[in-house]
JSON list of C-alpha atoms in Angstrom, two decimals:
[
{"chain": "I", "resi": 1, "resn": "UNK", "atom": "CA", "xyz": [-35.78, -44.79, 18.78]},
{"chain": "I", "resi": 2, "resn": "UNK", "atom": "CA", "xyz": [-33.31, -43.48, 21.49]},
{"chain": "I", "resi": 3, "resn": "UNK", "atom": "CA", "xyz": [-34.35, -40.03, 23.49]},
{"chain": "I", "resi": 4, "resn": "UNK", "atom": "CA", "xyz": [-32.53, -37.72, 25.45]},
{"chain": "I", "resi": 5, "resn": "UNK", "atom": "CA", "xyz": [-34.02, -35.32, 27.69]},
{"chain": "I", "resi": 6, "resn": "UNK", "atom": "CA", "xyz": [-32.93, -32.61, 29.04]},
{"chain": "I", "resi": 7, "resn": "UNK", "atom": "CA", "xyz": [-35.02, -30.85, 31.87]},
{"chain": "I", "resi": 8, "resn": "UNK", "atom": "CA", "xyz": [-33.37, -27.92, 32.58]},
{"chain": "I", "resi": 9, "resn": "UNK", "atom": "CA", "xyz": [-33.37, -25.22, 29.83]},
{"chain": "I", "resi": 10, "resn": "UNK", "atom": "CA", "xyz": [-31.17, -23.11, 31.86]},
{"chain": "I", "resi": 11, "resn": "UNK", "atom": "CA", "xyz": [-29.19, -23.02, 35.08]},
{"chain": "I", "resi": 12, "resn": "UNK", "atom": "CA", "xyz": [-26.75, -20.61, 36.74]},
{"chain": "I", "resi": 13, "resn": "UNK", "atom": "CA", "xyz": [-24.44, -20.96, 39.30]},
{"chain": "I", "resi": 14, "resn": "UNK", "atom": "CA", "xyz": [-21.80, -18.44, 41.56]},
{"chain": "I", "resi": 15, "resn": "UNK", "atom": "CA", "xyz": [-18.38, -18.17, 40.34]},
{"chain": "I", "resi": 16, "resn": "UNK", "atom": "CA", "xyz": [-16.34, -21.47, 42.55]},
{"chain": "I", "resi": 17, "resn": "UNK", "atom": "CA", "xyz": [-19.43, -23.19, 43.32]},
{"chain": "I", "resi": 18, "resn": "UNK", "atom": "CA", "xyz": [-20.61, -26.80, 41.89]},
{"chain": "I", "resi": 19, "resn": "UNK", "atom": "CA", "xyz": [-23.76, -27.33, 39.34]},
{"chain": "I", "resi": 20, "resn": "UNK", "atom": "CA", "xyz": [-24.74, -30.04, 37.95]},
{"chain": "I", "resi": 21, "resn": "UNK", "atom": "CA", "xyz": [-27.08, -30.52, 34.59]},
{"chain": "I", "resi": 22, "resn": "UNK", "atom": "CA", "xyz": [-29.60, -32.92, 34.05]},
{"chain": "I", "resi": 23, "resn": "UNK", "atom": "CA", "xyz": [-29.89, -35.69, 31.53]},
{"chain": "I", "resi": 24, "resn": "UNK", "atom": "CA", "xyz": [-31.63, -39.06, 30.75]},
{"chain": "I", "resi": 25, "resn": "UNK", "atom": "CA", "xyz": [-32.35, -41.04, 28.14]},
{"chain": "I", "resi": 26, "resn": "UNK", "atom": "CA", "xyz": [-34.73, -43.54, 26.73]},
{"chain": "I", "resi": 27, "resn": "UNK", "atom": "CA", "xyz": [-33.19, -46.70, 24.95]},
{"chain": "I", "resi": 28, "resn": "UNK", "atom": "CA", "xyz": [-33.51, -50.17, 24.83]},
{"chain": "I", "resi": 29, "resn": "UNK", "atom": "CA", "xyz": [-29.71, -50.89, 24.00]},
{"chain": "I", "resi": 30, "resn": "UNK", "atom": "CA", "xyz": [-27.17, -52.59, 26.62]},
{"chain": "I", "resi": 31, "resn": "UNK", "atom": "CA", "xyz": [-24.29, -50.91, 24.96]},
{"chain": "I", "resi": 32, "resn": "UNK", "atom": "CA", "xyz": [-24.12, -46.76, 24.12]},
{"chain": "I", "resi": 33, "resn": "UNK", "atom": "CA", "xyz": [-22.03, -44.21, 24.58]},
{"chain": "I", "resi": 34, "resn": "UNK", "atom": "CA", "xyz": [-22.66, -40.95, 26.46]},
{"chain": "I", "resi": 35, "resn": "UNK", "atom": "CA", "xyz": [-21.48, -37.53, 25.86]},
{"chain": "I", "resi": 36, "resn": "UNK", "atom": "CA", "xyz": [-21.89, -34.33, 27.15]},
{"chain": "I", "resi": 37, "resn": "UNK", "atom": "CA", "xyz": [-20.88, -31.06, 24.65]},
{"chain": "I", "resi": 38, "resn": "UNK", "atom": "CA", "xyz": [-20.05, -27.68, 25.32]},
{"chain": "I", "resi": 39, "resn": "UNK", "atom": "CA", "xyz": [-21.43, -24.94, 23.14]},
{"chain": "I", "resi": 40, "resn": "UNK", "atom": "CA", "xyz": [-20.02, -21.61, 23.72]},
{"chain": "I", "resi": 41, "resn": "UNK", "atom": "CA", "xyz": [-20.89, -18.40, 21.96]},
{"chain": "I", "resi": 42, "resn": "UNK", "atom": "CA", "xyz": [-18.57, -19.10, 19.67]},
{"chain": "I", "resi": 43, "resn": "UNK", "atom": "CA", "xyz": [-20.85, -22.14, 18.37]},
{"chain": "I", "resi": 44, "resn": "UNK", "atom": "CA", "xyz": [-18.14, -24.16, 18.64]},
{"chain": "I", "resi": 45, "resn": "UNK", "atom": "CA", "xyz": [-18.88, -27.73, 19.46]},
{"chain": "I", "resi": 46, "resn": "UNK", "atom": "CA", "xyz": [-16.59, -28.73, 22.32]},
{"chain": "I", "resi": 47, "resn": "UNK", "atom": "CA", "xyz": [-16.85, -32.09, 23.72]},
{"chain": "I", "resi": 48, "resn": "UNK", "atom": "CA", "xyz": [-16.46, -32.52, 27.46]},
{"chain": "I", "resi": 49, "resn": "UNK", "atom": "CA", "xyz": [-16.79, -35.83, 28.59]},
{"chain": "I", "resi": 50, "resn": "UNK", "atom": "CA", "xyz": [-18.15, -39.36, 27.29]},
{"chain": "I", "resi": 51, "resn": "UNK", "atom": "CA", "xyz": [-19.37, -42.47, 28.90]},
{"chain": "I", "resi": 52, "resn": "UNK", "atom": "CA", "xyz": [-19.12, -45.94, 27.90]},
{"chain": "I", "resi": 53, "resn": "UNK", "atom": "CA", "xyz": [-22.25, -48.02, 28.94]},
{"chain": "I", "resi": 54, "resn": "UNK", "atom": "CA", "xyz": [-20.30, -51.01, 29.80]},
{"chain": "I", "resi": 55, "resn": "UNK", "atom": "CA", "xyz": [-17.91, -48.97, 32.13]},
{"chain": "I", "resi": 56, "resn": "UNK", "atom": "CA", "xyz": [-19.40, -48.80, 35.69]},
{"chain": "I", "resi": 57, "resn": "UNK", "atom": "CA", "xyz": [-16.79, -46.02, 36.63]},
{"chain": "I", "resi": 58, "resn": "UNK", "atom": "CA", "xyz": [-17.86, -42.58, 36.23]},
{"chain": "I", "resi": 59, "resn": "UNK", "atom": "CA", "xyz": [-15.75, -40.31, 33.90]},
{"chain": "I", "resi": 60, "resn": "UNK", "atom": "CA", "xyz": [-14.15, -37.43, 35.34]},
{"chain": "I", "resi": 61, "resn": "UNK", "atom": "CA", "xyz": [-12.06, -34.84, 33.23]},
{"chain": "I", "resi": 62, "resn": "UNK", "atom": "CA", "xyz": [-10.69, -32.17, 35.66]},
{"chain": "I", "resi": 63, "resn": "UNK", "atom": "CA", "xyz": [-13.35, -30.43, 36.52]},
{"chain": "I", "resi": 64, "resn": "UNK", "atom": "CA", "xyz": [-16.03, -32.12, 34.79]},
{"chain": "I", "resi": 65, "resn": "UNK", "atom": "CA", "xyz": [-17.29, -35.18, 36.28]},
{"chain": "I", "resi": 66, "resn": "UNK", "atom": "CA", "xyz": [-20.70, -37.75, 35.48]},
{"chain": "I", "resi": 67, "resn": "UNK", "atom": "CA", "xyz": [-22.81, -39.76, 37.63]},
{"chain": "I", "resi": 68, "resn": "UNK", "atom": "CA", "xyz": [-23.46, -42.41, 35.39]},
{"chain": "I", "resi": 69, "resn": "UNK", "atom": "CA", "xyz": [-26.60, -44.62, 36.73]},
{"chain": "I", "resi": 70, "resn": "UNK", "atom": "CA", "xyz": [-27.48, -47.34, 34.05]},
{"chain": "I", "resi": 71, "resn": "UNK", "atom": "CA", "xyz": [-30.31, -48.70, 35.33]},
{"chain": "I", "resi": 72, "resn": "UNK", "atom": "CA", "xyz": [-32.08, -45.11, 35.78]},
{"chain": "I", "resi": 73, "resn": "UNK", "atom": "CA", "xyz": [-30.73, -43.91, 32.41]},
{"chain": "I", "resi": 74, "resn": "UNK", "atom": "CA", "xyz": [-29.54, -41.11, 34.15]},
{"chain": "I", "resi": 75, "resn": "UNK", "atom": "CA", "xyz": [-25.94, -39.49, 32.79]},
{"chain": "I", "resi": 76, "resn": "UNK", "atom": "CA", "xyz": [-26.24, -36.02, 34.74]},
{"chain": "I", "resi": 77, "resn": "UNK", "atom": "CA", "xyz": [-22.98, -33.16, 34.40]},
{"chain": "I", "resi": 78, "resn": "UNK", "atom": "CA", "xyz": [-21.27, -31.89, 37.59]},
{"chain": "I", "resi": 79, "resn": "UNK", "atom": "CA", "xyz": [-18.78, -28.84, 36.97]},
{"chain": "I", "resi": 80, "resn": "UNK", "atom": "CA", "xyz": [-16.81, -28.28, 39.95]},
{"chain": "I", "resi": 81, "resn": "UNK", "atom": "CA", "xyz": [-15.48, -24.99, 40.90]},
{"chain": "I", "resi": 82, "resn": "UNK", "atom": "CA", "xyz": [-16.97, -22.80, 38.21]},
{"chain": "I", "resi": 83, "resn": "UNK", "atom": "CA", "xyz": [-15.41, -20.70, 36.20]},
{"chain": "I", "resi": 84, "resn": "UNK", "atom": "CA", "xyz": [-16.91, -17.57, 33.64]},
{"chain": "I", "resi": 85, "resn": "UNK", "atom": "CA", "xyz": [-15.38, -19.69, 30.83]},
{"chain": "I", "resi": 86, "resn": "UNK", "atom": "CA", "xyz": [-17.93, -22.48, 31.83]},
{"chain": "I", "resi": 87, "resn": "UNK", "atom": "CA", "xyz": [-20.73, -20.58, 31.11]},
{"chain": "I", "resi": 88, "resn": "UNK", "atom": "CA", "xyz": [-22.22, -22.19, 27.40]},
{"chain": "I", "resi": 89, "resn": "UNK", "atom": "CA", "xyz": [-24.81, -24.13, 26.34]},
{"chain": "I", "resi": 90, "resn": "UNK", "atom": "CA", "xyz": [-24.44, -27.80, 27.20]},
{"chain": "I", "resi": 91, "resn": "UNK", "atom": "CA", "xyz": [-26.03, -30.61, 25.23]},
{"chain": "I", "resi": 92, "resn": "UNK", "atom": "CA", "xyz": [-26.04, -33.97, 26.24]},
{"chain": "I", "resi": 93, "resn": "UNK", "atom": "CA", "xyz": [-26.12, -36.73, 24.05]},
{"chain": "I", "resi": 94, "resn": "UNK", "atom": "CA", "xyz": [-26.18, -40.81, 23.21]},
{"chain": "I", "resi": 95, "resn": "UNK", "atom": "CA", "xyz": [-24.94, -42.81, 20.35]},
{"chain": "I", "resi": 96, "resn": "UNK", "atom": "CA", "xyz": [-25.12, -46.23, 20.15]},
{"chain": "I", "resi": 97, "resn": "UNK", "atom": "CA", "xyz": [-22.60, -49.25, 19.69]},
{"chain": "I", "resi": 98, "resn": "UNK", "atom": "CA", "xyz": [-23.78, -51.30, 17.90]},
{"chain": "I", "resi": 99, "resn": "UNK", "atom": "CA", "xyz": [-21.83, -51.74, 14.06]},
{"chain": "I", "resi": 100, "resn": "UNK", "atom": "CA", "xyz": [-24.64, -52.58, 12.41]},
{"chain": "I", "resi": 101, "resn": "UNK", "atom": "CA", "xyz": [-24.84, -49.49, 9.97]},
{"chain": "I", "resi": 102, "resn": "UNK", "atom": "CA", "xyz": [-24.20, -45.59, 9.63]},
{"chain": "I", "resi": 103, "resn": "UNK", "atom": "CA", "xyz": [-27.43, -44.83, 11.00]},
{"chain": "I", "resi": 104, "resn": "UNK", "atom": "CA", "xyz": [-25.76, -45.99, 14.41]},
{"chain": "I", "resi": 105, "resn": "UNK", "atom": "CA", "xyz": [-23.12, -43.51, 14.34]},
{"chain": "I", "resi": 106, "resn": "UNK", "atom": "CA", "xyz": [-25.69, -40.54, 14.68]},
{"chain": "I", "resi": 107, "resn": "UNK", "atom": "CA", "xyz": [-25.44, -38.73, 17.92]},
{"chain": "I", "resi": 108, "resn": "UNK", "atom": "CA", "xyz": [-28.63, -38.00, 19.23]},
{"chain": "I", "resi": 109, "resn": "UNK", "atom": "CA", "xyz": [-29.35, -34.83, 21.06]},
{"chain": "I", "resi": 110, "resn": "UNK", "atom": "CA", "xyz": [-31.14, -33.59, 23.83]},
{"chain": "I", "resi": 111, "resn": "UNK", "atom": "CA", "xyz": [-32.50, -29.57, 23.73]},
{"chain": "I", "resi": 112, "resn": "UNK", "atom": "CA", "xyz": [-29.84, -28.45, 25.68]},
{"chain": "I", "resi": 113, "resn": "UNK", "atom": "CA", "xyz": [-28.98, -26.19, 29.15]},
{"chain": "I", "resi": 114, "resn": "UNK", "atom": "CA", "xyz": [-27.57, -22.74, 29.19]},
{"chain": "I", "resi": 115, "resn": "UNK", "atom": "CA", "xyz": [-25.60, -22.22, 31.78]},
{"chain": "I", "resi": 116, "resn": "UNK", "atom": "CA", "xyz": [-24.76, -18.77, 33.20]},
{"chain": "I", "resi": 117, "resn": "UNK", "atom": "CA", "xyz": [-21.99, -18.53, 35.51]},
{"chain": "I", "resi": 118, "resn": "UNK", "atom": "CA", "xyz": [-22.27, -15.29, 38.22]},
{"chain": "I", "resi": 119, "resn": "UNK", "atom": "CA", "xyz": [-19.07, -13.37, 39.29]},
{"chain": "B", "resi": 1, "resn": "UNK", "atom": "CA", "xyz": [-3.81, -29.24, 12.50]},
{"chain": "B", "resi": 2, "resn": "UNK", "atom": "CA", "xyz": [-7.14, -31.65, 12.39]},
{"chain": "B", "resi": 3, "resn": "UNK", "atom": "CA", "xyz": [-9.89, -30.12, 11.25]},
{"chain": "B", "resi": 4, "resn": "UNK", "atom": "CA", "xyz": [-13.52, -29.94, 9.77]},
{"chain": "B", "resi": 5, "resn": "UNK", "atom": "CA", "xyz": [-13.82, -26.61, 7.91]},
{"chain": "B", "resi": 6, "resn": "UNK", "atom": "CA", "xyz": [-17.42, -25.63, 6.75]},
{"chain": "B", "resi": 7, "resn": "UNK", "atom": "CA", "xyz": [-18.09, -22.37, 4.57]},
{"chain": "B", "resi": 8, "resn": "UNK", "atom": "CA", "xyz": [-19.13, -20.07, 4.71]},
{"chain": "B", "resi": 9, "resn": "UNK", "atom": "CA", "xyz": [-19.92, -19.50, 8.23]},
{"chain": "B", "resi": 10, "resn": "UNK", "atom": "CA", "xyz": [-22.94, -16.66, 7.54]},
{"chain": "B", "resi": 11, "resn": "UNK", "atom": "CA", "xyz": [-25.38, -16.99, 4.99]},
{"chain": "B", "resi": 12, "resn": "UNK", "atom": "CA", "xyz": [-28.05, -15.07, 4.08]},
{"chain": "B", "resi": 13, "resn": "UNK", "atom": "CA", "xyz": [-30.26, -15.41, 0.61]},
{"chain": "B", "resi": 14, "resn": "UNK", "atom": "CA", "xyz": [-33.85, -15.65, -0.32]},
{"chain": "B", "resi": 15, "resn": "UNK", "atom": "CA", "xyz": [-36.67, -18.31, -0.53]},
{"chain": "B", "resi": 16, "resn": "UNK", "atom": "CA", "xyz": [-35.70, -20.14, -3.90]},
{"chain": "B", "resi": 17, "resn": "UNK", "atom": "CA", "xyz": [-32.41, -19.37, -4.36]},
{"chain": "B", "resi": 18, "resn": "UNK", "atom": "CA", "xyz": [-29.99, -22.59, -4.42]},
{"chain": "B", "resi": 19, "resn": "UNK", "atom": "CA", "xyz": [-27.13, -22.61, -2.27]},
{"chain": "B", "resi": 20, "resn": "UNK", "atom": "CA", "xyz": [-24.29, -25.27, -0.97]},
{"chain": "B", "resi": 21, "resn": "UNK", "atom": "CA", "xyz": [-22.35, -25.13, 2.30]},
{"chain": "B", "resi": 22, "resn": "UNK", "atom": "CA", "xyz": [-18.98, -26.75, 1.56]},
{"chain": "B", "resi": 23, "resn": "UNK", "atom": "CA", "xyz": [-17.53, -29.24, 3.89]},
{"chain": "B", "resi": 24, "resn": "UNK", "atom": "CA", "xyz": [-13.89, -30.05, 4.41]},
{"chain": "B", "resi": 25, "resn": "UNK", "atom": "CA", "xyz": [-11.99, -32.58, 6.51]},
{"chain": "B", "resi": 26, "resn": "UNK", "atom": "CA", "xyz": [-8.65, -33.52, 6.75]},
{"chain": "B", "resi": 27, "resn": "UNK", "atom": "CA", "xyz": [-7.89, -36.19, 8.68]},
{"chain": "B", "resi": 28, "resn": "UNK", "atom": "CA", "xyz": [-8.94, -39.07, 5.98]},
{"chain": "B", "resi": 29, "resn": "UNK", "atom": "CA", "xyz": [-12.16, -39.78, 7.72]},
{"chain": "B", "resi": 30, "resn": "UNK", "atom": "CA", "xyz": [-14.82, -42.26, 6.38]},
{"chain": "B", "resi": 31, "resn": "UNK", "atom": "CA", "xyz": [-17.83, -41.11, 8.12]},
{"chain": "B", "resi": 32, "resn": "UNK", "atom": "CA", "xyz": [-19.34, -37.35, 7.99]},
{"chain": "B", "resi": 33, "resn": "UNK", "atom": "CA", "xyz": [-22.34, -36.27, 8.38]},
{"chain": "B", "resi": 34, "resn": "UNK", "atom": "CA", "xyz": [-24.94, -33.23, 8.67]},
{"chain": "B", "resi": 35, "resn": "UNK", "atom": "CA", "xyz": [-26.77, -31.44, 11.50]},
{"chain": "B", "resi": 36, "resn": "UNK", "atom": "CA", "xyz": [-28.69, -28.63, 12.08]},
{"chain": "B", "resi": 37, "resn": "UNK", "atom": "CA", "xyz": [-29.03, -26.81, 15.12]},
{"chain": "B", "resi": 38, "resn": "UNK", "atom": "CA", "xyz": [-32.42, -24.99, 16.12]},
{"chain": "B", "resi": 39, "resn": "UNK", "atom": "CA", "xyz": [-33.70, -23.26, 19.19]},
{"chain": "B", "resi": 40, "resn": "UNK", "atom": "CA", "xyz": [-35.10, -25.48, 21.95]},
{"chain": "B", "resi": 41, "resn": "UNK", "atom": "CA", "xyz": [-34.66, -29.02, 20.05]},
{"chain": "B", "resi": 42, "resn": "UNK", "atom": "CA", "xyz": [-31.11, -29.30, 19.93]},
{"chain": "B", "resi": 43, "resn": "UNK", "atom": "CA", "xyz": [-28.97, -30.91, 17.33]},
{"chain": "B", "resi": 44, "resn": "UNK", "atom": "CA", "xyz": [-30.59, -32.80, 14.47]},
{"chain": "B", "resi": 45, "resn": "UNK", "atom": "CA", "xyz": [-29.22, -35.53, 11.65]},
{"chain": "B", "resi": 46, "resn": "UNK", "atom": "CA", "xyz": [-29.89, -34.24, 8.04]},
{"chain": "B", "resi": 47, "resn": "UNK", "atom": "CA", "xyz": [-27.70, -36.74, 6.23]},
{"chain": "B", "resi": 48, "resn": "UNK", "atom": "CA", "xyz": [-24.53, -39.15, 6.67]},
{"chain": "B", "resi": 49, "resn": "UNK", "atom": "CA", "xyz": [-21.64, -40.74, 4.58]},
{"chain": "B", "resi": 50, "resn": "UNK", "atom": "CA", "xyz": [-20.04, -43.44, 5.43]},
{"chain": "B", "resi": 51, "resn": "UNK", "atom": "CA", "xyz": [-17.86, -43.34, 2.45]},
{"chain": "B", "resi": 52, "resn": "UNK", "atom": "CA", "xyz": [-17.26, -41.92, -0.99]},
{"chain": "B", "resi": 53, "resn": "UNK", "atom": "CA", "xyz": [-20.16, -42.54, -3.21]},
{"chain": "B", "resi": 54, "resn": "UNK", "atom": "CA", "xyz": [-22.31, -43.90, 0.19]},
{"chain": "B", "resi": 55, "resn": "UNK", "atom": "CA", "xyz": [-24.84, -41.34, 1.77]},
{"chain": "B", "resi": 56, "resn": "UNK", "atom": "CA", "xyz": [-28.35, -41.95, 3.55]},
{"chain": "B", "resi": 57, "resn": "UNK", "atom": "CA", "xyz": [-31.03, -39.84, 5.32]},
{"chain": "B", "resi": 58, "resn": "UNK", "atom": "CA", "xyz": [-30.50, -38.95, 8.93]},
{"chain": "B", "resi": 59, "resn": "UNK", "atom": "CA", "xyz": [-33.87, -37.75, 10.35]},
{"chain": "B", "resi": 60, "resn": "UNK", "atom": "CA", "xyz": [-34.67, -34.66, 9.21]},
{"chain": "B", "resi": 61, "resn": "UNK", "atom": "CA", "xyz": [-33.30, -34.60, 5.49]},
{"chain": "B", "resi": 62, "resn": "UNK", "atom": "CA", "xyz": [-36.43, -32.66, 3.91]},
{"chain": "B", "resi": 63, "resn": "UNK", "atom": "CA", "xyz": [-35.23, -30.54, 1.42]},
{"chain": "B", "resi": 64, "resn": "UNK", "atom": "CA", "xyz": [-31.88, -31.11, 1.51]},
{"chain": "B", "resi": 65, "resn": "UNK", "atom": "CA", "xyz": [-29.19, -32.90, -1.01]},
{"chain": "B", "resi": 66, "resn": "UNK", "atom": "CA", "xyz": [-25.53, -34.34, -0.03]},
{"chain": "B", "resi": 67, "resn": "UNK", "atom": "CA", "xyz": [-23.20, -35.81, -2.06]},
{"chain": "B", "resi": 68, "resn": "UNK", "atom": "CA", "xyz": [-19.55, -37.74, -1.76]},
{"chain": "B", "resi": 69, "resn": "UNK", "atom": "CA", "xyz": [-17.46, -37.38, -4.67]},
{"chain": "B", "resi": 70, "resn": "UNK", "atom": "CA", "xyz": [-14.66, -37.47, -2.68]},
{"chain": "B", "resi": 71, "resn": "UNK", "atom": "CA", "xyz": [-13.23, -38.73, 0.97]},
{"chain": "B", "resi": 72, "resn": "UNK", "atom": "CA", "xyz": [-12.67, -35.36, 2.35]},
{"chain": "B", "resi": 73, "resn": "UNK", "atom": "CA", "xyz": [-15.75, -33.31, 0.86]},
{"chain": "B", "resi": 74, "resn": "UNK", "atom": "CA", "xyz": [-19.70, -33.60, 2.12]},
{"chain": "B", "resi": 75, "resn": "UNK", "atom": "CA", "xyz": [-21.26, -30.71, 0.36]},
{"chain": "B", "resi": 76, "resn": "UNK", "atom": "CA", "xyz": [-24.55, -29.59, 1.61]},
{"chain": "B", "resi": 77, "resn": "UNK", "atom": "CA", "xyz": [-27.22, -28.17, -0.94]},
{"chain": "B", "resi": 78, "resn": "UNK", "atom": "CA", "xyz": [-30.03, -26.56, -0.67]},
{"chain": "B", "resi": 79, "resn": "UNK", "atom": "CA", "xyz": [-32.21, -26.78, -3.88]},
{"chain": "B", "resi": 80, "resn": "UNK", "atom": "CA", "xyz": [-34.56, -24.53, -3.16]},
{"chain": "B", "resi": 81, "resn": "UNK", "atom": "CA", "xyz": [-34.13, -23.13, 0.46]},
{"chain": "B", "resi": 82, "resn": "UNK", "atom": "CA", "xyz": [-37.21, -21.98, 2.71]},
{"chain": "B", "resi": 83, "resn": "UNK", "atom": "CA", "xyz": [-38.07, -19.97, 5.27]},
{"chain": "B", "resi": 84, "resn": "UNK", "atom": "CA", "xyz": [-37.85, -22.97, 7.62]},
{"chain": "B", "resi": 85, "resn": "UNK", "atom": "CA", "xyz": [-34.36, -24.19, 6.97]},
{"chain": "B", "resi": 86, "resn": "UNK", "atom": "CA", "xyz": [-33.11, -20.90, 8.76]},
{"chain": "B", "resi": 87, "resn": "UNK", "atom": "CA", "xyz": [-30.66, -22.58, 11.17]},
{"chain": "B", "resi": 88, "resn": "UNK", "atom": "CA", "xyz": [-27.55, -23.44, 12.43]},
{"chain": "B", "resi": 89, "resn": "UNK", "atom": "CA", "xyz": [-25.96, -25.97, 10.56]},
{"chain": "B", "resi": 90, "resn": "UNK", "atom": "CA", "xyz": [-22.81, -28.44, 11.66]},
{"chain": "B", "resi": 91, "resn": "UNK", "atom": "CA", "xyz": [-20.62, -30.91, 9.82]},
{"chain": "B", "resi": 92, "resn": "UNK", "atom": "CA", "xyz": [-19.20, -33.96, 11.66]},
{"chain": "B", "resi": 93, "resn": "UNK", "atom": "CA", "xyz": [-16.87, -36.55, 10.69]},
{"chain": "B", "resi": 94, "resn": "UNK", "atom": "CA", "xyz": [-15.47, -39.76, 12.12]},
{"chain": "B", "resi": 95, "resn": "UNK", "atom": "CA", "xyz": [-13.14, -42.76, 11.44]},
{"chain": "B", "resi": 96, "resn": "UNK", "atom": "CA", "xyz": [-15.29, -45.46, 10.03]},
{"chain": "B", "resi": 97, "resn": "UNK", "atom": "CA", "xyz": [-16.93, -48.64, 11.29]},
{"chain": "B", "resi": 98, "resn": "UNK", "atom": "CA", "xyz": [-16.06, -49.94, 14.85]},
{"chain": "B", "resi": 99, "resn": "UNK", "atom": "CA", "xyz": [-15.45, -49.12, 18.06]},
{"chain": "B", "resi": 100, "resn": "UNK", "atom": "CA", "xyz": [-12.86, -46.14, 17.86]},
{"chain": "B", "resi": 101, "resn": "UNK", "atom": "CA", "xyz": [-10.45, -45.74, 21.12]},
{"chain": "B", "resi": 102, "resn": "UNK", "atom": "CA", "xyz": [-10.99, -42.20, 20.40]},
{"chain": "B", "resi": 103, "resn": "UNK", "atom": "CA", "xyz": [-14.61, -42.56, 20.19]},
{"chain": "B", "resi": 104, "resn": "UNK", "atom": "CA", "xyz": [-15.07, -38.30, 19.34]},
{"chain": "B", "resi": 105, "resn": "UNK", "atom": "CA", "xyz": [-16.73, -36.87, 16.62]},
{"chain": "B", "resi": 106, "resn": "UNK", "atom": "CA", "xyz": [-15.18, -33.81, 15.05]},
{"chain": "B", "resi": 107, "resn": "UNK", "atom": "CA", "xyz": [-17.49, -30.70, 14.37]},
{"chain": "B", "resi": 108, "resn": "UNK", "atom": "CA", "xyz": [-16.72, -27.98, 12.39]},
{"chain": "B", "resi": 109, "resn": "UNK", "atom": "CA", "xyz": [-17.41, -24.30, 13.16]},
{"chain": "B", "resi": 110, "resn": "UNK", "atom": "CA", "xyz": [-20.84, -23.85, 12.13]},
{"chain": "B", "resi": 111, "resn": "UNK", "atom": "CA", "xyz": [-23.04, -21.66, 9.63]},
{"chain": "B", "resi": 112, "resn": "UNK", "atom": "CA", "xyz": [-25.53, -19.66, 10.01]},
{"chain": "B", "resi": 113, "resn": "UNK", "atom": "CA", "xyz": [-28.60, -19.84, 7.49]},
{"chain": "B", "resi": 114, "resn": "UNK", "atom": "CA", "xyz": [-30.83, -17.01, 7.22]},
{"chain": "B", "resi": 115, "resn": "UNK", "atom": "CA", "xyz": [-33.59, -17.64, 4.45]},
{"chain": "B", "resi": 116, "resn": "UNK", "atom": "CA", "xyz": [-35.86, -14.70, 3.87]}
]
């Protein structure tokens, strides 16, 4: 069964600056996809950014960028100049590609990182 | 507008007492499916569909019943809730098998379960 781990149950960073958040993951899979979700206090489930195994470039959406490293089954979040709407709980997560059944459309989740963003 | 409605989006009731959270999509997906959301572990399968009349357990389903009568309803019920099932609870869908170019699944807003 696939893990995700998240080491960091909460972070903060200054208003401008860079952060990045923590992730791996345990699987035995060649082909997954990565996420990462936002969760602000709304509880709404906003996804940020995903990652296709078999794509060696990192993703990057605006602000949001990965550093994807395969081999390390390491898919770690930076957010580039921070803003107060950043700050949310972030959860990564991994879903596998494989077509062989529902079961592989689950997303599996790590605990999550709250992230507080300082004026 | 595309969306995954879930109701209600508070809940509070009383060890025993059997409740469903409705579920609502409208974008003619095959795949939906059930989470639930507690402090310090995250998000959390209950069950899946991956069409009408086709559900299975996710990993946590104790104590829980789905069913899919039709495409755009996964109801969630809760026979006889406990104490324990206080949480946050999401519904997901997805368009069905294969590798989507839009590879996102959409969450609705959330309800919060309070079993006393």
């Amino acid at each position: 069964a696939q893990t995700v781990t998240q080491s960091q149950p909460e972070m903060s960073v200054q208003e401008a600056e860079t952060v990045t958040l923590s992730c791996t993951y345990d699987t035995s899979e060649s082909d997954y996809y990565l996420f990462w979700y936002k969760q602000p206090p709304s509880r709404q489930m906003i996804l940020v950014i995903r990652q296709e195994a078999y794509k060696q470039q990192n993703a990057t959406e605006n602000r949001f960028s990965v550093n994807f490293q395969k081999a390390a089954k390491s898919f770690s979040l930076k957010i580039s100049d921070s803003q107060l709407g950043d700050a949310a709980m972030y959860f990564c997560a991994y879903r596998s590609a494989a077509n062989s059944g529902g079961s592989n459309y689950k997303l599996t989740f790590g605990k999550g990182t709250l992230l507080t963003v300082n004026p | 507008e595309a969306q995954v409605t879930q109701n209600p989006r508070y809940l509070i009731t009383v060890t025993g007492k059997k409740l469903t959270v409705t579920c609502s999509q409208n974008m003619n997906h095959e795949y939906m499916s059930w989470y639930r959301q507690d402090p310090g572990l995250g998000l959390r399968q209950i069950y899946y569909s991956m069409n009408v009349e086709v559900t299975d357990k996710g990993d946590v389903p104790e104590g829980y019943k789905v069913s899919r009568k039709e495409k755009r309803n996964f109801p969630l019920i809760l026979e006889s809730p406990s104490p324990n099932q206080t949480s946050l609870y999401f519904c997901a869908s997805r368009p069905g098998l294969g590798r989507s170019t839009n590879e996102k699944l959409f969450f609705g807003s959330g309800t919060q379960l309070s079993v006393l």
